[in-house]
CSV table of C-alpha atoms in Angstrom, one decimal:
chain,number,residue,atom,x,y,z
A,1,UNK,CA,-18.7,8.1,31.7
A,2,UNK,CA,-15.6,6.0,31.0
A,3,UNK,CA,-18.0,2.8,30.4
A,4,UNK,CA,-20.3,4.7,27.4
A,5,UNK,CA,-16.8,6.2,26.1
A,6,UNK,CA,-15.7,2.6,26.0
A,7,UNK,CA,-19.3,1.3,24.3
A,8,UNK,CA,-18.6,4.3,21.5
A,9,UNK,CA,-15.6,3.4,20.3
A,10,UNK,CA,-16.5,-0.4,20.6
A,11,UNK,CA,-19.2,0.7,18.0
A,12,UNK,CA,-16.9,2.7,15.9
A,13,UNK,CA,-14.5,0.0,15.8
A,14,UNK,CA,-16.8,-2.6,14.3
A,15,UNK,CA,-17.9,-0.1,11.7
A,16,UNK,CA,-14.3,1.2,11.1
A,17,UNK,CA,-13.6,2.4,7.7
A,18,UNK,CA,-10.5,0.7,5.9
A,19,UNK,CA,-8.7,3.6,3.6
A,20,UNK,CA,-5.2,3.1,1.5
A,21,UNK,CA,-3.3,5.2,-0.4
A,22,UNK,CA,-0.9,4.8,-3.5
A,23,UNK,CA,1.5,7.4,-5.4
A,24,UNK,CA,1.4,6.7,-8.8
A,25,UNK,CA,4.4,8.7,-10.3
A,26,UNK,CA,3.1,11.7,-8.5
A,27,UNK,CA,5.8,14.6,-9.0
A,28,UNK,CA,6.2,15.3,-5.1
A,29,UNK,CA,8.7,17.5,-3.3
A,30,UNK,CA,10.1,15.3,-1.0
A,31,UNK,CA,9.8,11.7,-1.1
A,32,UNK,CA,12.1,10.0,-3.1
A,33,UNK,CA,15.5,8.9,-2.3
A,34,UNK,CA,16.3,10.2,-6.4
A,35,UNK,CA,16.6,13.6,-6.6
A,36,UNK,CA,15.7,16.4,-8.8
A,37,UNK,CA,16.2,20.2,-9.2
A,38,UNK,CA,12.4,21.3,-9.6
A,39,UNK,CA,9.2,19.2,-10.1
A,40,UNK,CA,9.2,19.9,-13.9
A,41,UNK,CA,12.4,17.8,-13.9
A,42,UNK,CA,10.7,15.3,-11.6
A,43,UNK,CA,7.6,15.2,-13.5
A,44,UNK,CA,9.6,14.7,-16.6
A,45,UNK,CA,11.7,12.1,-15.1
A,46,UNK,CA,8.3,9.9,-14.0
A,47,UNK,CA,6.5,10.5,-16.8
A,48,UNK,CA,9.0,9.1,-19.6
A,49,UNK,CA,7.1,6.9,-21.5
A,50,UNK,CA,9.5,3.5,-21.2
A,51,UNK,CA,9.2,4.4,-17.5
A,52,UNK,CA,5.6,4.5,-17.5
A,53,UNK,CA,4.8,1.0,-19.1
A,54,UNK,CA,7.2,-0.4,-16.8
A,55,UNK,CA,4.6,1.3,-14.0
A,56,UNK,CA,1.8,0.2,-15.5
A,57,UNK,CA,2.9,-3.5,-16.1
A,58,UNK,CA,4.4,-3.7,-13.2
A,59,UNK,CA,0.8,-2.3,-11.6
A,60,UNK,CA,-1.3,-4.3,-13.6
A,61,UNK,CA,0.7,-7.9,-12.8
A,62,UNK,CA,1.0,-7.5,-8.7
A,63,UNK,CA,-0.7,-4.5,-7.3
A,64,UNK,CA,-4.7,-4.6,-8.7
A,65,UNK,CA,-4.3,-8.2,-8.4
A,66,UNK,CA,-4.5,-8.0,-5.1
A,67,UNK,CA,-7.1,-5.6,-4.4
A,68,UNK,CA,-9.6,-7.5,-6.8
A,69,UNK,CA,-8.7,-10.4,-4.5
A,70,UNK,CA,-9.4,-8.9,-1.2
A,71,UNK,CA,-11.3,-11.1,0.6
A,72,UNK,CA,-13.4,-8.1,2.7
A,73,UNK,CA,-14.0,-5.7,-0.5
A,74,UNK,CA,-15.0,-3.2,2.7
A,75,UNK,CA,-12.0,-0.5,1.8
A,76,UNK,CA,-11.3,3.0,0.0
A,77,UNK,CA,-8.0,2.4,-2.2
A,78,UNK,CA,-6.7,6.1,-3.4
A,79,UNK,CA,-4.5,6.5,-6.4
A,80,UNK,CA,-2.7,10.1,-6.2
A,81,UNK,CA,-1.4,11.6,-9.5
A,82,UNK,CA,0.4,14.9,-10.8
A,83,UNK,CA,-2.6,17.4,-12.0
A,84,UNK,CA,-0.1,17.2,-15.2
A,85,UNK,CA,-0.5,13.7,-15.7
A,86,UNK,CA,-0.7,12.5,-19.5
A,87,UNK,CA,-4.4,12.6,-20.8
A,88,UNK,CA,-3.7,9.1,-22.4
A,89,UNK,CA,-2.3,7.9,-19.4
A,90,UNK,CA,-4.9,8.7,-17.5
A,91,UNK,CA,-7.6,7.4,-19.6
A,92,UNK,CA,-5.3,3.8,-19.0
A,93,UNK,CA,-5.3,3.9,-15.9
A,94,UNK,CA,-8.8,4.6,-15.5
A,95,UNK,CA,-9.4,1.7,-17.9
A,96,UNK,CA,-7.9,-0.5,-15.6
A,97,UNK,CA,-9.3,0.2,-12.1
A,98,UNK,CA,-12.6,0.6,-14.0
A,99,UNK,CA,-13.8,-2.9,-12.4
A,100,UNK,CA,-12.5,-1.6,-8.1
A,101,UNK,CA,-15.3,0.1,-7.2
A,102,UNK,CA,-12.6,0.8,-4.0
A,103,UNK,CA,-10.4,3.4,-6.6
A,104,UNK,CA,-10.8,6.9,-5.7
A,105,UNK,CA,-8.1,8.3,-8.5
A,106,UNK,CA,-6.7,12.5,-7.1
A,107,UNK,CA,-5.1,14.6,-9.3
A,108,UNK,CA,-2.7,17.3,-7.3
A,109,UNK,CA,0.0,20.0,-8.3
A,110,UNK,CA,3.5,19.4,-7.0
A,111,UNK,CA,3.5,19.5,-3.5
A,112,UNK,CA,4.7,18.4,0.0
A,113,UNK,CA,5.1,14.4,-0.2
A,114,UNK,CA,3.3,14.1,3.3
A,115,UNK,CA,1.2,16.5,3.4
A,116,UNK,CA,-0.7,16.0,-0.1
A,117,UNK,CA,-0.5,12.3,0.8
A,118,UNK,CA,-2.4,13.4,4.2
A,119,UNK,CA,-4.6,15.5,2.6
A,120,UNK,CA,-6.3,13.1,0.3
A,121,UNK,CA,-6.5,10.6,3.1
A,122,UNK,CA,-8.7,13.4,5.1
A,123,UNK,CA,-10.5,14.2,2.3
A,124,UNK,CA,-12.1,10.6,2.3
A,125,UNK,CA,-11.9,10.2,5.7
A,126,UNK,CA,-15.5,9.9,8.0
A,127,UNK,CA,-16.1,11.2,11.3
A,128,UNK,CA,-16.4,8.9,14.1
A,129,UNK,CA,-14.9,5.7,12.9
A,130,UNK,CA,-11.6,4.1,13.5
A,131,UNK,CA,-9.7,4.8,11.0
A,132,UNK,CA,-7.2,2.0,9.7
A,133,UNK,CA,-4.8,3.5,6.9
A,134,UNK,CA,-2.4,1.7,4.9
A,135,UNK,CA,0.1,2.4,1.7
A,136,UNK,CA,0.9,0.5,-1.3
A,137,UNK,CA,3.4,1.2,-3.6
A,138,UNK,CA,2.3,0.9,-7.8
A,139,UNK,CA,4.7,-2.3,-7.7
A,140,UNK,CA,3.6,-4.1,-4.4
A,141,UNK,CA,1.2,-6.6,-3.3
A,142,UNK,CA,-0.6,-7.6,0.1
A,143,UNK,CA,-1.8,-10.5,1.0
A,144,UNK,CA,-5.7,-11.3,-0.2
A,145,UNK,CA,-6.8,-11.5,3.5
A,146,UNK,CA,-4.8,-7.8,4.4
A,147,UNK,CA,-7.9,-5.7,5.0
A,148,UNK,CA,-9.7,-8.7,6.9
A,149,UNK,CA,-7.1,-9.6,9.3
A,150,UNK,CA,-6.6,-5.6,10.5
A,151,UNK,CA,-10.0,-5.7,10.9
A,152,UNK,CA,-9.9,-9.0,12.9
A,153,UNK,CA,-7.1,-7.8,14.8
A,154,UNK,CA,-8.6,-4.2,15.9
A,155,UNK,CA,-11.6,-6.7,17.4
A,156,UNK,CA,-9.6,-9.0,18.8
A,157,UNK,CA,-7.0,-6.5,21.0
A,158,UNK,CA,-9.3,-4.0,21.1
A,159,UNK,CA,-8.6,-2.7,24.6
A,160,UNK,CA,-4.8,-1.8,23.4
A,161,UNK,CA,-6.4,0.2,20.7
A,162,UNK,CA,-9.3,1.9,22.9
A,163,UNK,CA,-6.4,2.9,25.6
A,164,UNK,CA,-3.8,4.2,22.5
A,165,UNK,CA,-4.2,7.1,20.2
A,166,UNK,CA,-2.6,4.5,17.2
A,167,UNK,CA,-1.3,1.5,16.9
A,168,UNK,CA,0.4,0.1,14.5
A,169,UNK,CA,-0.1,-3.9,12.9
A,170,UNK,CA,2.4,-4.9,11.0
A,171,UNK,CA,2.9,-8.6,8.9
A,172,UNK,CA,6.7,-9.1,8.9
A,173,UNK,CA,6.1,-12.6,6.1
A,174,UNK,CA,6.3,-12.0,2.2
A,175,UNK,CA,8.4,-12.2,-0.7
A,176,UNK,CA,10.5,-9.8,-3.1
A,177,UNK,CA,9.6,-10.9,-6.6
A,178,UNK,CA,10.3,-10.3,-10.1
A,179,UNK,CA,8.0,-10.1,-13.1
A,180,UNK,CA,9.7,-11.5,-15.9
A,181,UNK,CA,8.6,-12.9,-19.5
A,182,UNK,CA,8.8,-16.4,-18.2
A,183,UNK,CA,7.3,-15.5,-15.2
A,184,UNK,CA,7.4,-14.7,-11.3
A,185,UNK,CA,11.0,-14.7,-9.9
A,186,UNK,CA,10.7,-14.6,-6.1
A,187,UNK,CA,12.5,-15.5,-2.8
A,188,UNK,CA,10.7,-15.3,0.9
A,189,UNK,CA,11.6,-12.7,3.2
A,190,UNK,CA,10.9,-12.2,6.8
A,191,UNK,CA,11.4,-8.5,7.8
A,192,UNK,CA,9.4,-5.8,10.4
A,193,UNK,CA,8.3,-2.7,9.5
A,194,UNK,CA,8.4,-2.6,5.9
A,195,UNK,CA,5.5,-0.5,4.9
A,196,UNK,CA,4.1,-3.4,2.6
A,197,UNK,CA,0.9,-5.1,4.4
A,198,UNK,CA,1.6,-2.6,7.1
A,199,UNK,CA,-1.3,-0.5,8.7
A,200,UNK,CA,-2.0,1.9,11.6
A,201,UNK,CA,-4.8,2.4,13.3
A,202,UNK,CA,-6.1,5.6,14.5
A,203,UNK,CA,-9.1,6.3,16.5
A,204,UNK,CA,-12.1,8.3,16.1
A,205,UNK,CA,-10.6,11.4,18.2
A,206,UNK,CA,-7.2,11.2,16.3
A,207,UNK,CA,-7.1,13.1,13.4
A,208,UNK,CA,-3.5,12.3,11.8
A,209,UNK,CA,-3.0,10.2,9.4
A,210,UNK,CA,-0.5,6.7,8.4
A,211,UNK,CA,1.2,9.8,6.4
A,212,UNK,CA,2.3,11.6,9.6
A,213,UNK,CA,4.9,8.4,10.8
A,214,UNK,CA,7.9,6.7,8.7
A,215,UNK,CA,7.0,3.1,8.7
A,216,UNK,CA,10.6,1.8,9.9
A,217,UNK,CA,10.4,4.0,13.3
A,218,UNK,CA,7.2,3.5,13.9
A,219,UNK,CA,7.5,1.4,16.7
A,220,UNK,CA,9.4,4.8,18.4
A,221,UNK,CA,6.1,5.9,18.6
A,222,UNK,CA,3.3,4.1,19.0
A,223,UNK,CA,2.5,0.3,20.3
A,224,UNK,CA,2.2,-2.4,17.4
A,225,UNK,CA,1.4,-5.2,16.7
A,226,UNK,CA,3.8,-7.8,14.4
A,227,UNK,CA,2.1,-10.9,13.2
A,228,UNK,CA,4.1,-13.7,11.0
A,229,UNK,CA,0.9,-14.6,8.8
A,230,UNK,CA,2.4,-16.4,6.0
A,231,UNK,CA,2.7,-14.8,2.2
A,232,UNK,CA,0.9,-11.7,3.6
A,233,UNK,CA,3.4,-9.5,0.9
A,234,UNK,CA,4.9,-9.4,-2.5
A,235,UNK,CA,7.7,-6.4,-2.5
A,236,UNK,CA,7.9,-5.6,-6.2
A,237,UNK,CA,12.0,-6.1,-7.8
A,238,UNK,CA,12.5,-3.6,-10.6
A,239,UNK,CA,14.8,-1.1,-12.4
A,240,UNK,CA,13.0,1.7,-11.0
A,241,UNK,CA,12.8,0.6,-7.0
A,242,UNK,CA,13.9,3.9,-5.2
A,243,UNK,CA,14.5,2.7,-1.8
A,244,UNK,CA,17.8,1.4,-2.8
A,245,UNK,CA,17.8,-1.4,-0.9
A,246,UNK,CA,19.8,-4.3,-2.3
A,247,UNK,CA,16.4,-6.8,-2.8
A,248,UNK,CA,16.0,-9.7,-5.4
A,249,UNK,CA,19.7,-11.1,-5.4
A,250,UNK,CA,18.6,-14.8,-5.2
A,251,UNK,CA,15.1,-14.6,-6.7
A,252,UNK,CA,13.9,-17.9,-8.4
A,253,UNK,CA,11.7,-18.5,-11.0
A,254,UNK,CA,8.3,-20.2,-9.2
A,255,UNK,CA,7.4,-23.5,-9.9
A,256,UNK,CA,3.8,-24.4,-11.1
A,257,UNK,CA,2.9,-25.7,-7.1
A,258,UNK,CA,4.1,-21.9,-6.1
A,259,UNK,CA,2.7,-20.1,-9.0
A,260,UNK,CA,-0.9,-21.7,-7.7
A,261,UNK,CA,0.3,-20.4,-4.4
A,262,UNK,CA,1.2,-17.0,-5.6
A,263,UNK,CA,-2.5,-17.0,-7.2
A,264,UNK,CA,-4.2,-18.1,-3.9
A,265,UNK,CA,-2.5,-15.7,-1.6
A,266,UNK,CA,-2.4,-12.6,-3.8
A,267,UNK,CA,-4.5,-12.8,-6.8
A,268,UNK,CA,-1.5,-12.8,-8.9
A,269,UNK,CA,-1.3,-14.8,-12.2
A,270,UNK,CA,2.1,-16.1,-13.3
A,271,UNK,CA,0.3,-16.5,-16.6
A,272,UNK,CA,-1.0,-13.2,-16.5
A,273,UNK,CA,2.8,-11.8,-15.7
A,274,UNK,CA,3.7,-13.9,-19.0
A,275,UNK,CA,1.3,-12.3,-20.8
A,276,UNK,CA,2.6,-8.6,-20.1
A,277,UNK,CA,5.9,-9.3,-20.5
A,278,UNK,CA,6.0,-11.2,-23.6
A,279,UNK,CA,4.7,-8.6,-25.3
């Protein structure tokens, strides 16, 4: 009995299904350190227009970059928006995702952070595969090889993650970075737990989601695995970052030999960054 359980999830494993998620000025209840009195003041808040062409630059320069670049394509990449989004907006933002067959795009009335962000995870989710789930935010980057290397590591230890309910794999090796009119400001950074190239793993009989655990106490509840892959994430430096965190402070502008380094290990184009900020 134990062996053929052990031979299923084996199978499941090698056919398990790759699903992230992205909140792309989605007027939640709950989830952002910047407060506001009801989600019509949130909504209007995210959806000022200066504020959204900084999002969609911003998304357009680091974060699709990187999941054209993917190196296993294999993955289900869900963009979550306010039913109330603009119509024009929209229509951009299905413009540019119109080449990622991977871009599942939600619309959702004010809700729950968590537990919308859940629900569109399990609405794409399949039965009887492990389930590796990761988040991205709309000014963020992951490392080309990302979805390949969870998948690699699920194979590789796959007796920790047969004899756990979820375990977490986390990269702790990126960069914060700037987009600029002359270019890519960045400076490397070595930190765990994140939440950028950050996944868990859940299997087949586990039906929560990466939604149900905050990344930076994850390890209170689960086993993971930390691996210092080099440039594996690009944390995106703006005016609108809501974490708070003081990131950026000694940011340089790249070189040409780490621009084509910053192209290799994300898909991201210094020239392209030039391009949408010189305009």
């Amino acid at each position: 009995m134990l062996f053929s359980r052990y031979l299923y999830r084996r199978r499941a494993a090698r056919k398990a299904q790759v699903i992230g998620i992205c909140r792309f000025s989605y007027p939640a209840l709950g989830g952002f350190k910047t407060e506001h009195e009801t989600p019509q003041d949130r909504a209007r808040f995210l959806y000022a227009p200066e504020r959204l062409d900084q999002r969609f630059r911003l998304f357009e320069a680091f974060t699709l970059p990187c999941l054209r670049a993917q190196s296993d394509p294999d993955f289900t990449f869900l963009i979550i928006i306010g039913e109330d989004f603009p119509p024009e907006r929209l229509t951009q933002l299905r413009a540019l995702t119109a080449d990622l067959p991977q871009v599942v795009i939600q619309a959702y009335p004010p809700g729950r952070h968590r537990t919308v962000m859940a629900e569109a995870i399990a609405s794409v989710r399949q039965a009887g595969r492990y389930s590796i789930q990761f988040r991205l935010d709309d000014d963020d980057a992951m490392g080309v090889g990302f979805v390949a290397k969870c998948r690699k590591t699920l194979h590789q230890y796959f007796a920790l993650f047969q004899g756990s309910r979820h375990v977490a794999i986390d990269f702790t090796r990126g960069y914060n970075a700037r987009a600029e009119p002359q270019g890519i400001l960045a400076e490397p950074a070595n930190q765990l737990y994140l939440g950028v190239a950050f996944a868990i793993v859940f299997r087949p009989d586990v039906a929560l989601s990466v939604m149900n655990f905050t990344h930076h106490e994850v390890w209170q509840h689960m086993p993971t695995i930390t691996r210092t892959d080099p440039d594996m994430w690009v944390r995106g430096v703006n005016d609108h970052n809501d974490s708070g965190d003081r990131i950026g402070r000694n940011v340089a502008l790249l070189t040409a030999e780490q621009e084509a380094r910053f192209q290799r290990a994300f898909g991201i184009s210094a020239e392209r960054v030039r391009a949408l900020y010189g305009r």
